[in-house]
Amino acid sequence: MFDNKEKTNLNEMGEFGLIQHLTQTIQLTNESSVKGIGDDAAVLDFKDKKTLISTDLLLENVHFDLRYVPLKHLGYKAIQVNLSDIYAMNGIASQVTISIGVSSKFPLEALEELYAGALIACEKYKVDLVGGDTSTSTQGLVISVTSIGYAEADEIAYRSGAKEGDLLCVSGDLGGAYVGLQILEREKQIYLENPEIQPDLEGKDYIIERQLKPEARKDVVELFRHLHVKPHAMIDVSDGLASEILHICNASNLGCKLYEDKIPIDPMTYETAREFGLDPTVCALSGGEDYELLFTVPQSDYDKVKNQLDISIIGYMTEPAAGQKMISKSGSEHDIVAQGWNAFTKKD
Amino acid sequence: MFDNKEKTNLNEMGEFGLIQHLTQTIQLTNESSVKGIGDDAAVLDFKDKKTLISTDLLLENVHFDLRYVPLKHLGYKAIQVNLSDIYAMNGIASQVTISIGVSSKFPLEALEELYAGALIACEKYKVDLVGGDTSTSTQGLVISVTSIGYAEADEIAYRSGAKEGDLLCVSGDLGGAYVGLQILEREKQIYLENPEIQPDLEGKDYIIERQLKPEARKDVVELFRHLHVKPHAMIDVSDGLASEILHICNASNLGCKLYEDKIPIDPMTYETAREFGLDPTVCALSGGEDYELLFTVPQSDYDKVKNQLDISIIGYMTEPAAGQKMISKSGSEHDIVAQGWNAFTKKD
């Protein structure tokens, strides 16, 4: 991947040289990608299917901290986070564009790492990188990703489609990404106080990977097709379970009952949360960045989903007047309140 | 548009409140916009047409200077610049997404101004704002726009489609945006040295508007349909005429002859360039940001384009071995060299 020289100055390459250098190996693999990088716009062909578009902005020191996020992981995660929005519509992601603003002091090799991570994600998820923009930034690193996908009209799962009585389900497990972040933040503080001390991440691979290298749940969307399940409503868990449940309830004008003891939490997440004096349930409800899929299915699909190891039935949808409630392990009922991560209140 | 309070703190609103506030008046007008803001992804329907996607990143102090760019103009320009890429494919722009990263110290009213400008551009060009992202930025203002459009497969004009003997044409006039920028930069310096002095923009409205409020040439794309002209190749003039001509020549593997005396330059651009000691032709060749359309048509279309007041025939395409040449007013021949604005060499 690297040239012989260790550090190449971006100023020497110029914008066109840089784009060409970073994208020269890209090959289009999807039938819907008619024309990728190299013209004023990409050209896509979704035939009679609907086009899905989602976009995310990732800013240094707000969404990521380069002191502990390796650039290759960052590129990978930037793509995953955005593909997750297409899967959350029950669609198939097929293309992305990636725009990067970066200080001209950044060496080319660092940018190559970032792109390498993005391209690994594209290859793994079979999406084509079809466009983007690179620019110098006078401040921090800026990443903007737009993902594009498709679905048949009747496959699309909106947030607003939930019905009273639907089962509320979630894929995978929750809270891990947030607890992984706590470990990384702790080790950063220790490092800042004493740079001699190596980070202690021993045995915490799973939850650190949940934070640094999340996987969008394309496999769940494929499972739905395999099981002939059409989720009534779906959203991805980016801001925490509580916030996402409320989005579905509000968009669908429904209440819900969520059972605390049904929320899937990995043992490592549970134990590590406890080590930090955190309530594991709160980590799942408010932590965010898990990129699992939260969805509702009709009760008639119960037999199809109940034996799927990677899907948990965590509650059900109710009439709106019943409110949005969590039944705690002790049996008491609480209002579900969104306290998810908020880009405008986070201080960093 | 404004609430009674003069300044509202973004921290008080939170991310969801902010998006809702900024987008609450948006109504979808295009048949292809199935679902806009409010779900994980927008849903679009282009039926049997091809989908076109383009994205741009605009960064404070690189692409714009808030010391002389009003926020409403900035929002307007951010959309125009991106729509221009869809028109440059000979497509119809139909949707945009806009992501904004902004310091939480920015008052809500400033962000409203930016959105107001973007929405004026959307309304004027009949495109729907269907998505985006807002985030706090620890540094400067960040704007990322993705534009989406459509075209029939045989309408799309790639950079690579030019044929030997094609007429090389450009819409409007060139160099004005660059000369307008010189005036704004001069007045900024005067202001920085003596804030008492009011900027002297007297009589320079046209070229200042070319810089602050460019118009994407949707009308030219509509004219093509009206005239039954299909450009063989097309690109928008964002980096200067020379750079764009070379893009078409390289992508089409052709040479060209460009006639200096045919390059359309407005008298105000010409005079003001002279005042600054600049060669007006160089301003047109290398200035950029004019957002006019550069295109080639077969000679058989000569009668269709020759009497269009807003289209200039500036040269023709040749075999590759003839090179890319400009014939100067004195009759001498020069190589065309790209010296356009370069995001990685600009120092600001």
XYZ file of C-alpha atoms in Angstrom:
696
model
C 0.000 0.000 0.000
C 2.750 2.454 0.905
C 5.231 3.919 -1.504
C 8.883 3.781 -0.554
C 8.956 7.288 0.782
C 7.670 7.455 4.318
C 5.860 10.778 4.194
C 4.450 12.509 1.162
C 3.297 16.094 1.364
C -0.288 16.608 0.173
C 0.640 20.009 -1.256
C 2.921 18.298 -3.749
C 0.085 16.235 -5.187
C -2.652 18.794 -5.716
C -6.332 17.949 -5.468
C -6.711 16.049 -8.752
C -3.513 14.097 -8.227
C -4.678 13.160 -4.759
C -8.122 11.944 -5.812
C -6.601 9.970 -8.651
C -3.990 8.456 -6.344
C -6.513 7.442 -3.695
C -9.092 6.052 -6.072
C -7.012 4.507 -8.851
C -7.552 0.914 -7.726
C -11.309 1.210 -7.345
C -13.366 -1.111 -9.513
C -17.147 -0.968 -9.720
C -18.786 -4.262 -8.864
C -22.502 -3.544 -8.713
C -24.718 -3.633 -11.769
C -26.389 -0.446 -10.529
C -23.081 1.490 -10.675
C -23.039 2.824 -14.235
C -20.325 5.452 -13.739
C -18.243 6.104 -10.621
C -15.506 8.606 -9.840
C -14.223 10.769 -12.691
C -17.131 12.865 -13.924
C -19.267 15.648 -12.500
C -21.639 13.141 -10.928
C -21.917 9.396 -10.494
C -24.538 7.635 -12.629
C -26.605 4.863 -11.030
C -29.361 2.629 -12.324
C -31.910 1.188 -9.891
C -34.404 0.201 -12.591
C -37.866 -0.139 -11.018
C -36.596 -0.065 -7.432
C -36.673 2.888 -5.066
C -33.441 4.768 -4.359
C -32.369 5.247 -0.717
C -29.997 8.046 0.329
C -28.470 8.869 3.686
C -25.645 11.150 4.742
C -23.503 11.636 7.847
C -20.919 14.165 8.890
C -18.061 13.037 11.153
C -15.909 15.700 12.778
C -12.670 15.341 14.701
C -12.999 15.831 18.462
C -16.787 15.572 18.200
C -17.343 12.145 16.664
C -13.857 10.710 16.975
C -10.589 11.278 18.808
C -7.473 10.595 16.738
C -5.532 9.970 19.941
C -7.006 6.487 20.157
C -8.836 5.833 16.912
C -6.529 4.315 14.296
C -7.180 5.929 10.887
C -7.914 2.639 9.175
C -10.588 1.883 11.770
C -11.969 5.384 11.349
C -12.358 4.925 7.596
C -14.006 1.569 8.163
C -16.377 2.918 10.808
C -17.305 6.004 8.751
C -18.640 3.703 6.033
C -20.335 1.238 8.413
C -22.176 3.976 10.303
C -23.634 5.267 7.083
C -24.487 1.901 5.514
C -26.360 1.134 8.710
C -28.933 3.796 7.747
C -29.670 2.035 4.452
C -30.083 -1.341 6.185
C -32.357 0.389 8.710
C -34.746 1.039 5.794
C -34.599 -2.701 4.979
C -32.679 -1.779 1.841
C -29.522 -3.052 0.177
C -26.638 -0.573 0.213
C -24.888 -0.381 -3.149
C -22.806 2.827 -3.339
C -21.108 5.399 -1.147
C -19.408 8.732 -1.665
C -16.774 9.929 0.769
C -15.568 13.503 1.168
C -12.569 14.303 3.312
C -11.255 17.624 4.567
C -7.797 17.344 6.022
C -4.919 19.599 7.001
C -2.242 19.770 4.325
C 0.176 18.827 7.125
C -1.424 15.371 7.176
C 0.916 13.022 5.315
C -0.450 11.212 2.286
C 0.192 7.903 4.017
C -2.274 8.808 6.788
C -4.950 9.592 4.214
C -4.180 6.308 2.477
C -4.802 4.501 5.769
C -8.175 6.212 6.117
C -9.136 5.302 2.545
C -7.846 1.761 2.985
C -10.212 1.283 5.937
C -13.118 2.762 3.957
C -12.373 0.500 0.991
C -12.173 -2.602 3.196
C -15.668 -1.776 4.446
C -16.888 -1.189 0.871
C -15.474 -4.488 -0.312
C -16.845 -6.461 2.624
C -20.337 -4.979 2.209
C -20.217 -5.045 -1.587
C -20.753 -1.329 -2.080
C -18.984 0.772 -4.711
C -17.192 3.999 -3.864
C -18.530 6.225 -6.651
C -17.629 9.767 -5.686
C -16.476 12.286 -3.179
C -14.387 15.308 -2.616
C -11.054 16.003 -0.985
C -10.077 19.365 0.342
C -7.603 20.945 2.648
C -9.015 21.830 6.058
C -7.578 24.618 8.168
C -8.833 22.819 11.239
C -9.437 19.208 12.110
C -10.257 16.167 10.035
C -13.718 16.269 8.425
C -15.384 13.188 6.901
C -18.714 13.272 5.077
C -20.193 10.031 3.789
C -23.316 9.611 1.669
C -24.629 6.101 1.194
C -26.999 4.993 -1.519
C -29.040 1.847 -1.775
C -32.254 0.424 -3.104
C -35.320 -1.585 -2.198
C -38.634 -2.609 -3.668
C -41.346 -0.156 -2.605
C -43.098 -2.761 -0.445
C -39.874 -3.858 1.278
C -39.031 -0.444 2.744
C -39.392 -0.264 6.528
C -40.156 3.256 7.734
C -40.051 4.342 11.353
C -43.729 5.098 11.042
C -44.904 1.624 10.058
C -45.284 -0.051 13.478
C -48.705 -1.447 14.391
C -50.305 -1.976 17.784
C -49.442 -5.451 19.058
C -46.232 -5.700 17.006
C -43.296 -7.447 18.645
C -40.402 -5.081 19.377
C -37.113 -6.759 18.475
C -33.435 -5.892 18.332
C -30.461 -7.581 16.705
C -27.182 -8.419 18.486
C -26.409 -6.916 21.869
C -26.385 -3.385 23.217
C -24.251 -1.066 25.334
C -20.920 -2.558 24.267
C -19.789 0.374 22.138
C -20.423 2.796 24.990
C -18.579 0.709 27.577
C -15.722 0.205 25.091
C -15.511 4.002 24.801
C -15.179 4.291 28.587
C -12.128 2.013 28.489
C -10.538 4.010 25.661
C -11.210 7.288 27.468
C -9.726 5.920 30.700
C -6.593 4.705 28.964
C -6.276 8.058 27.190
C -6.285 9.876 30.532
C -3.691 7.504 31.952
C -1.562 7.992 28.860
C -1.862 11.785 29.034
C -0.706 11.688 32.652
C 2.068 9.184 32.041
C 2.989 8.425 28.421
C 5.251 5.560 29.589
C 2.290 3.393 30.571
C 0.966 1.134 27.829
C -2.830 0.977 27.474
C -4.434 -1.884 29.366
C -7.014 -3.316 26.962
C -6.425 -6.926 28.048
C -9.419 -9.167 27.511
C -11.648 -6.296 26.383
C -11.330 -6.933 22.637
C -15.024 -7.423 22.017
C -16.306 -4.174 23.468
C -13.386 -2.126 22.156
C -14.119 -3.521 18.722
C -17.791 -2.584 19.211
C -16.605 1.010 19.594
C -13.796 1.155 17.043
C -15.020 -1.245 14.394
C -18.801 -1.597 14.420
C -20.480 -3.779 11.802
C -23.646 -2.615 10.057
C -26.245 -5.402 10.112
C -26.555 -6.231 6.441
C -26.846 -9.867 7.543
C -30.066 -9.096 9.423
C -31.624 -7.540 6.315
C -30.611 -10.649 4.373
C -32.073 -12.823 7.135
C -35.418 -11.013 6.791
C -35.512 -11.897 3.111
C -34.560 -15.470 3.885
C -37.256 -15.781 6.584
C -39.843 -13.900 4.488
C -40.177 -11.355 7.274
C -41.026 -7.749 6.437
C -40.419 -5.527 9.492
C -43.276 -3.072 9.945
C -40.896 -0.399 11.288
C -37.128 -0.247 11.655
C -34.337 2.084 12.821
C -30.688 1.589 13.624
C -29.437 2.011 17.185
C -27.026 4.915 16.841
C -28.131 7.080 19.783
C -29.136 4.429 22.310
C -32.094 2.057 22.561
C -34.352 4.510 24.443
C -34.020 7.256 21.858
C -34.651 4.851 18.963
C -37.698 3.253 20.592
C -39.175 6.712 21.071
C -38.517 7.554 17.410
C -40.536 4.508 16.329
C -43.296 5.207 18.876
C -43.562 8.863 17.870
C -43.418 8.232 14.121
C -45.965 5.402 14.410
C -48.072 7.189 17.043
C -47.950 4.244 19.444
C -46.922 3.338 22.955
C -44.769 0.369 23.904
C -43.761 -1.955 26.681
C -40.058 -2.748 26.939
C -38.840 -5.476 29.315
C -35.522 -4.659 30.961
C -34.656 -8.329 31.452
C -35.031 -8.961 27.718
C -32.498 -6.314 26.630
C -29.537 -8.225 25.190
C -26.307 -7.268 26.949
C -23.062 -9.164 26.435
C -21.451 -10.481 29.669
C -18.286 -8.467 28.973
C -20.349 -5.311 28.571
C -22.169 -6.124 31.795
C -19.049 -6.774 33.867
C -17.109 -3.826 32.508
C -20.011 -1.451 33.047
C -20.064 -2.602 36.666
C -16.307 -1.994 36.967
C -16.955 1.597 35.910
C -19.853 1.890 38.365
C -22.314 2.118 35.470
C -25.735 0.464 35.224
C -25.502 -1.915 32.227
C -29.154 -1.239 31.349
C -28.488 2.504 31.192
C -25.507 1.821 28.911
C -27.824 -0.077 26.557
C -30.620 2.499 26.773
C -28.524 5.636 26.414
C -25.063 4.622 25.231
C -25.509 4.539 21.499
C -23.194 3.641 18.620
C -24.137 -0.044 18.687
C -25.494 0.086 15.113
C -27.834 -2.808 15.773
C -31.285 -2.837 14.144
C -34.393 -2.159 16.216
C -37.571 -3.259 14.483
C -41.148 -4.378 14.910
C -42.801 -7.410 13.326
C -46.392 -8.632 13.477
C -47.127 -11.263 16.128
C -47.769 -13.712 13.311
C -44.012 -13.672 12.670
C -43.254 -14.822 16.226
C -42.330 -18.352 15.154
C -39.999 -17.013 12.491
C -37.970 -14.779 14.802
C -38.108 -16.516 18.192
C -35.357 -19.036 17.463
C -32.948 -16.646 15.776
C -29.955 -16.526 18.108
C -29.056 -13.015 17.058
C -32.521 -11.488 17.469
C -34.097 -10.645 20.825
C -37.776 -9.931 21.351
C -37.646 -7.154 23.954
C -41.252 -5.940 24.145
C -44.282 -5.014 22.128
C -46.137 -2.017 20.744
C -49.231 -0.695 22.524
C -51.923 1.895 21.997
C -50.557 5.457 22.290
C -52.426 6.213 25.520
C -50.469 3.479 27.327
C -47.285 5.544 26.898
C -43.741 4.352 26.344
C -42.841 2.189 29.322
C -40.043 -0.038 30.525
C -40.848 -2.841 32.941
C -37.807 -3.142 35.214
C -36.374 -6.431 36.470
C -38.175 -5.796 39.756
C -41.485 -5.438 37.915
C -41.928 -1.676 38.317
C -42.896 0.472 35.328
C -40.906 3.520 34.188
C -41.258 6.049 31.396
C -38.690 5.557 28.653
C -36.679 8.762 28.381
C -34.160 9.603 25.648
C -30.838 10.597 27.101
C -28.835 9.514 24.115
C -25.718 11.090 22.884
C -26.393 14.590 21.647
C -24.072 16.266 19.173
C -24.980 19.697 20.492
C -24.624 19.089 24.192
C -21.535 16.923 24.158
C -18.560 18.796 25.531
C -15.200 17.452 24.454
C -38.493 33.711 10.072
C -36.979 34.897 13.355
C -38.425 34.289 16.760
C -38.721 37.242 19.073
C -35.571 36.437 20.946
C -32.527 37.727 19.171
C -30.092 34.925 19.964
C -30.912 31.340 20.758
C -28.262 28.988 22.052
C -27.897 25.803 20.017
C -27.115 23.819 23.166
C -30.618 24.507 24.403
C -32.208 22.895 21.366
C -30.317 19.642 21.046
C -29.692 17.962 17.745
C -33.197 16.622 17.089
C -34.857 19.864 18.124
C -32.542 21.740 15.810
C -33.177 19.563 12.766
C -36.897 19.723 13.386
C -36.787 23.489 13.804
C -34.784 24.076 10.653
C -36.730 21.695 8.454
C -40.302 22.014 9.729
C -41.512 24.136 6.835
C -40.075 21.915 4.128
C -42.574 20.447 1.690
C -41.650 17.921 -0.956
C -42.624 19.062 -4.445
C -41.099 16.516 -6.808
C -42.856 13.309 -7.740
C -39.537 11.495 -7.323
C -39.313 12.489 -3.631
C -41.153 9.646 -1.862
C -39.863 10.346 1.654
C -37.680 13.224 2.819
C -36.280 14.171 6.209
C -37.396 12.140 9.229
C -36.263 8.560 8.658
C -32.938 6.764 8.431
C -32.700 7.508 4.717
C -34.607 9.435 2.089
C -36.608 7.367 -0.415
C -36.585 8.433 -4.069
C -38.207 7.043 -7.183
C -36.625 7.687 -10.579
C -38.586 4.978 -12.370
C -36.732 3.993 -15.551
C -34.347 6.953 -15.470
C -30.737 6.918 -14.294
C -29.889 8.419 -10.897
C -27.165 11.087 -10.714
C -25.281 11.820 -7.467
C -22.675 14.433 -6.664
C -21.231 15.696 -3.406
C -19.165 18.701 -2.291
C -17.513 19.691 0.949
C -17.277 23.404 1.814
C -14.992 24.429 4.663
C -14.625 27.774 6.380
C -11.429 29.650 5.507
C -10.810 27.294 2.593
C -13.899 27.681 0.420
C -15.453 30.725 2.050
C -14.586 33.585 4.375
C -17.350 34.552 6.788
C -15.835 38.031 7.031
C -17.427 38.966 3.715
C -19.783 36.161 2.767
C -23.279 36.696 4.200
C -24.663 33.397 5.580
C -27.760 33.494 3.416
C -25.594 33.838 0.299
C -23.395 31.009 1.559
C -26.379 28.672 1.914
C -27.576 29.666 -1.543
C -24.162 29.171 -3.122
C -23.560 25.816 -1.384
C -26.659 24.448 -3.137
C -25.947 26.075 -6.516
C -22.391 24.784 -6.657
C -23.619 21.257 -6.138
C -26.628 21.420 -8.471
C -24.227 22.613 -11.151
C -22.648 19.138 -11.171
C -25.995 17.506 -11.995
C -26.669 19.977 -14.816
C -23.131 19.295 -16.079
C -24.293 15.708 -16.719
C -27.221 17.133 -18.727
C -29.505 15.929 -15.930
C -32.344 17.456 -13.957
C -31.542 18.037 -10.281
C -34.383 16.928 -8.013
C -33.101 16.524 -4.425
C -30.316 17.662 -2.123
C -29.103 16.747 1.340
C -27.239 19.294 3.428
C -25.059 18.532 6.455
C -23.755 21.309 8.646
C -21.138 21.262 11.377
C -21.130 24.432 13.419
C -19.767 25.702 16.720
C -22.355 25.595 19.477
C -21.482 29.283 19.997
C -23.140 30.011 16.644
C -26.574 31.463 17.398
C -29.584 29.631 16.019
C -30.487 32.719 14.007
C -27.234 32.473 12.037
C -27.960 28.850 11.183
C -31.481 29.863 10.150
C -29.975 32.397 7.737
C -27.780 29.695 6.205
C -30.754 27.344 5.820
C -32.934 30.149 4.461
C -30.412 30.742 1.678
C -30.211 27.020 0.919
C -33.999 26.746 0.808
C -34.331 29.756 -1.515
C -31.968 27.978 -3.920
C -33.964 24.732 -3.567
C -37.240 26.488 -4.268
C -35.904 28.425 -7.235
C -34.392 25.304 -8.814
C -37.297 23.060 -7.819
C -35.251 20.609 -5.790
C -36.383 19.034 -2.519
C -34.226 19.074 0.602
C -34.593 15.438 1.683
C -31.939 14.856 4.302
C -28.823 15.882 6.087
C -27.093 16.029 9.383
C -26.321 18.746 11.899
C -23.520 18.530 14.383
C -21.478 20.697 16.629
C -18.030 21.508 15.278
C -15.126 22.312 17.552
C -13.621 24.333 14.762
C -15.026 26.270 11.844
C -18.222 25.973 9.857
C -18.454 22.798 7.738
C -21.045 22.342 4.964
C -21.479 19.132 2.986
C -24.041 19.012 0.194
C -25.062 15.988 -1.860
C -27.233 16.609 -4.898
C -29.311 14.018 -6.665
C -30.900 14.151 -10.074
C -31.926 12.046 -13.020
C -31.688 11.714 -16.775
C -32.552 9.261 -19.498
C -29.566 7.053 -20.260
C -29.100 8.575 -23.719
C -29.335 12.152 -22.440
C -26.354 11.912 -20.066
C -23.336 13.951 -21.182
C -20.074 12.488 -19.885
C -16.744 14.256 -20.046
C -15.546 11.437 -22.251
C -18.115 11.815 -25.022
C -16.507 14.510 -27.199
C -15.791 13.636 -30.857
C -13.185 15.009 -33.234
C -14.586 18.032 -35.056
C -17.101 18.859 -32.287
C -17.708 22.533 -31.607
C -16.454 23.599 -28.159
C -19.006 25.889 -26.521
C -19.535 27.641 -23.203
C -22.553 29.310 -21.618
C -22.572 32.827 -20.144
C -19.327 34.651 -19.499
C -16.154 33.757 -17.628
C -13.711 35.235 -15.144
C -16.276 37.374 -13.313
C -16.365 35.306 -10.111
C -12.583 35.493 -9.803
C -12.404 39.243 -10.374
C -15.307 39.714 -7.929
C -13.257 37.798 -5.350
C -10.336 40.216 -5.881
C -12.592 43.150 -4.985
C -13.884 41.400 -1.861
C -10.356 40.489 -0.769
C -9.147 44.062 -1.351
C -11.995 45.524 0.682
C -11.350 42.981 3.446
C -7.736 44.133 3.708
C -8.780 47.781 3.806
C -11.351 46.955 6.482
C -8.809 45.022 8.560
C -6.452 48.001 8.444
C -9.150 50.580 9.122
C -12.587 49.312 10.231
C -14.014 52.835 9.830
C -13.852 52.688 6.047
C -16.948 51.301 4.357
C -16.340 48.796 1.544
C -16.281 50.359 -1.914
C -18.290 47.984 -4.109
C -19.839 50.790 -6.175
C -20.875 49.690 -9.640
C -19.392 46.222 -9.239
C -22.653 44.422 -8.465
C -22.487 42.006 -11.363
C -19.065 40.522 -10.669
C -19.550 40.511 -6.891
C -22.766 38.614 -7.447
C -20.900 36.200 -9.720
C -18.708 35.395 -6.705
C -21.255 35.481 -3.882
C -24.385 34.259 -5.606
C -23.600 32.128 -8.653
C -26.462 30.554 -10.589
C -26.226 26.952 -11.789
C -27.217 26.739 -15.457
C -30.393 24.699 -15.292
C -31.730 26.976 -18.035
C -29.017 25.782 -20.427
C -29.974 22.143 -19.840
C -33.593 23.092 -20.534
C -32.489 24.968 -23.660
C -30.766 21.808 -24.938
C -34.035 19.916 -24.645
C -35.901 22.740 -26.336
C -33.375 22.893 -29.203
C -33.122 19.096 -29.437
C -29.397 19.340 -28.823
C -27.584 16.537 -27.014
C -24.099 17.712 -25.953
C -21.503 15.040 -26.679
C -19.483 16.025 -23.599
C -20.085 18.495 -20.785
C -18.503 19.772 -17.563
C -19.162 22.769 -15.327
C -16.571 25.517 -15.028
C -15.663 25.369 -11.352
C -11.856 25.437 -11.575
C -11.331 27.690 -14.623
C -11.842 27.180 -18.341
C -8.343 25.764 -18.988
C -8.667 23.022 -16.391
C -12.143 22.021 -17.613
C -11.127 21.937 -21.281
C -8.256 19.629 -20.366
C -10.641 17.363 -18.441
C -12.799 16.943 -21.555
C -9.747 16.483 -23.826
C -8.189 13.905 -21.505
C -11.414 11.996 -20.850
C -12.277 11.988 -24.571
C -8.669 11.443 -25.699
C -8.735 14.445 -28.044
C -6.935 17.675 -28.724
C -8.610 21.059 -29.194
C -8.222 24.519 -30.586
C -9.490 27.342 -28.363
C -9.694 30.893 -29.754
C -8.818 33.547 -27.180
C -10.937 36.196 -28.932
C -14.014 33.957 -28.653
C -13.833 33.542 -24.857
C -16.864 35.417 -23.472
C -15.777 38.019 -20.916
C -18.160 40.633 -19.540
C -16.978 44.267 -19.968
C -17.075 44.790 -16.191
C -14.899 41.715 -15.675
C -12.536 42.988 -18.351
C -12.193 46.504 -16.937
C -11.887 45.423 -13.328
C -9.288 42.781 -14.150
C -7.278 45.554 -15.822
C -7.649 47.749 -12.707
C -6.052 44.946 -10.701
C -3.303 44.532 -13.286
C -4.686 41.117 -14.269
C -5.006 39.698 -17.783
C -8.762 39.140 -18.322
C -8.061 36.035 -20.409
C -6.049 34.511 -17.564
C -8.938 35.271 -15.180
C -11.266 33.317 -17.497
C -8.805 30.461 -18.037
C -7.689 30.006 -14.441
C -10.086 31.905 -12.180
C -12.811 29.361 -11.627
C -16.112 29.439 -9.732
C -18.079 30.712 -12.734
C -20.315 27.601 -12.774
C -20.998 27.993 -16.472
C -21.337 24.888 -18.647
C -18.570 23.920 -21.069
C -19.717 21.436 -23.702
C -19.161 20.047 -27.151
C -21.777 19.544 -29.873
C -21.486 18.017 -33.339
C -20.944 20.485 -36.177
C -24.380 19.552 -37.483
C -25.795 21.461 -34.497
C -24.046 24.672 -35.523
C -27.244 26.319 -36.741
C -29.018 25.447 -33.500
C -26.445 27.029 -31.199
C -24.955 29.902 -33.229
C -27.774 32.372 -32.550
C -28.175 31.633 -28.850
C -27.131 34.862 -27.144
C -25.991 33.043 -24.026
C -23.851 30.413 -25.761
C -20.422 31.108 -27.275
C -18.639 28.813 -29.693
C -15.031 29.134 -28.538
C -13.210 26.462 -30.525
C -13.361 22.870 -31.717
C -12.069 19.417 -30.893
C -9.128 17.980 -32.820
C -7.234 14.698 -33.105
C -5.176 14.001 -29.949
C -1.835 14.465 -31.697
C -2.658 18.127 -32.379
C -2.547 18.808 -28.623
C -4.608 21.229 -26.577
C -3.940 24.671 -27.990
C -5.131 28.234 -27.583
C -4.837 30.602 -30.545
C -4.126 34.014 -29.024
C -5.577 37.290 -30.285
C -2.276 37.918 -32.078
C -2.566 34.568 -33.853
C 0.164 32.679 -31.957
C -0.493 29.194 -30.626
C 0.017 28.219 -26.944
C -0.426 25.049 -24.951
C -3.439 25.174 -22.637
C -2.195 24.666 -19.068
C -4.366 24.127 -16.008
C -3.520 26.580 -13.276
C -6.930 26.507 -11.685
C -7.683 26.957 -8.049
C -6.289 24.052 -6.094
C -7.709 23.151 -2.715
C -4.396 21.729 -1.575
C -2.113 24.550 -2.588
C -4.290 27.471 -1.592
C -2.930 29.206 1.480
C -5.464 31.193 3.410
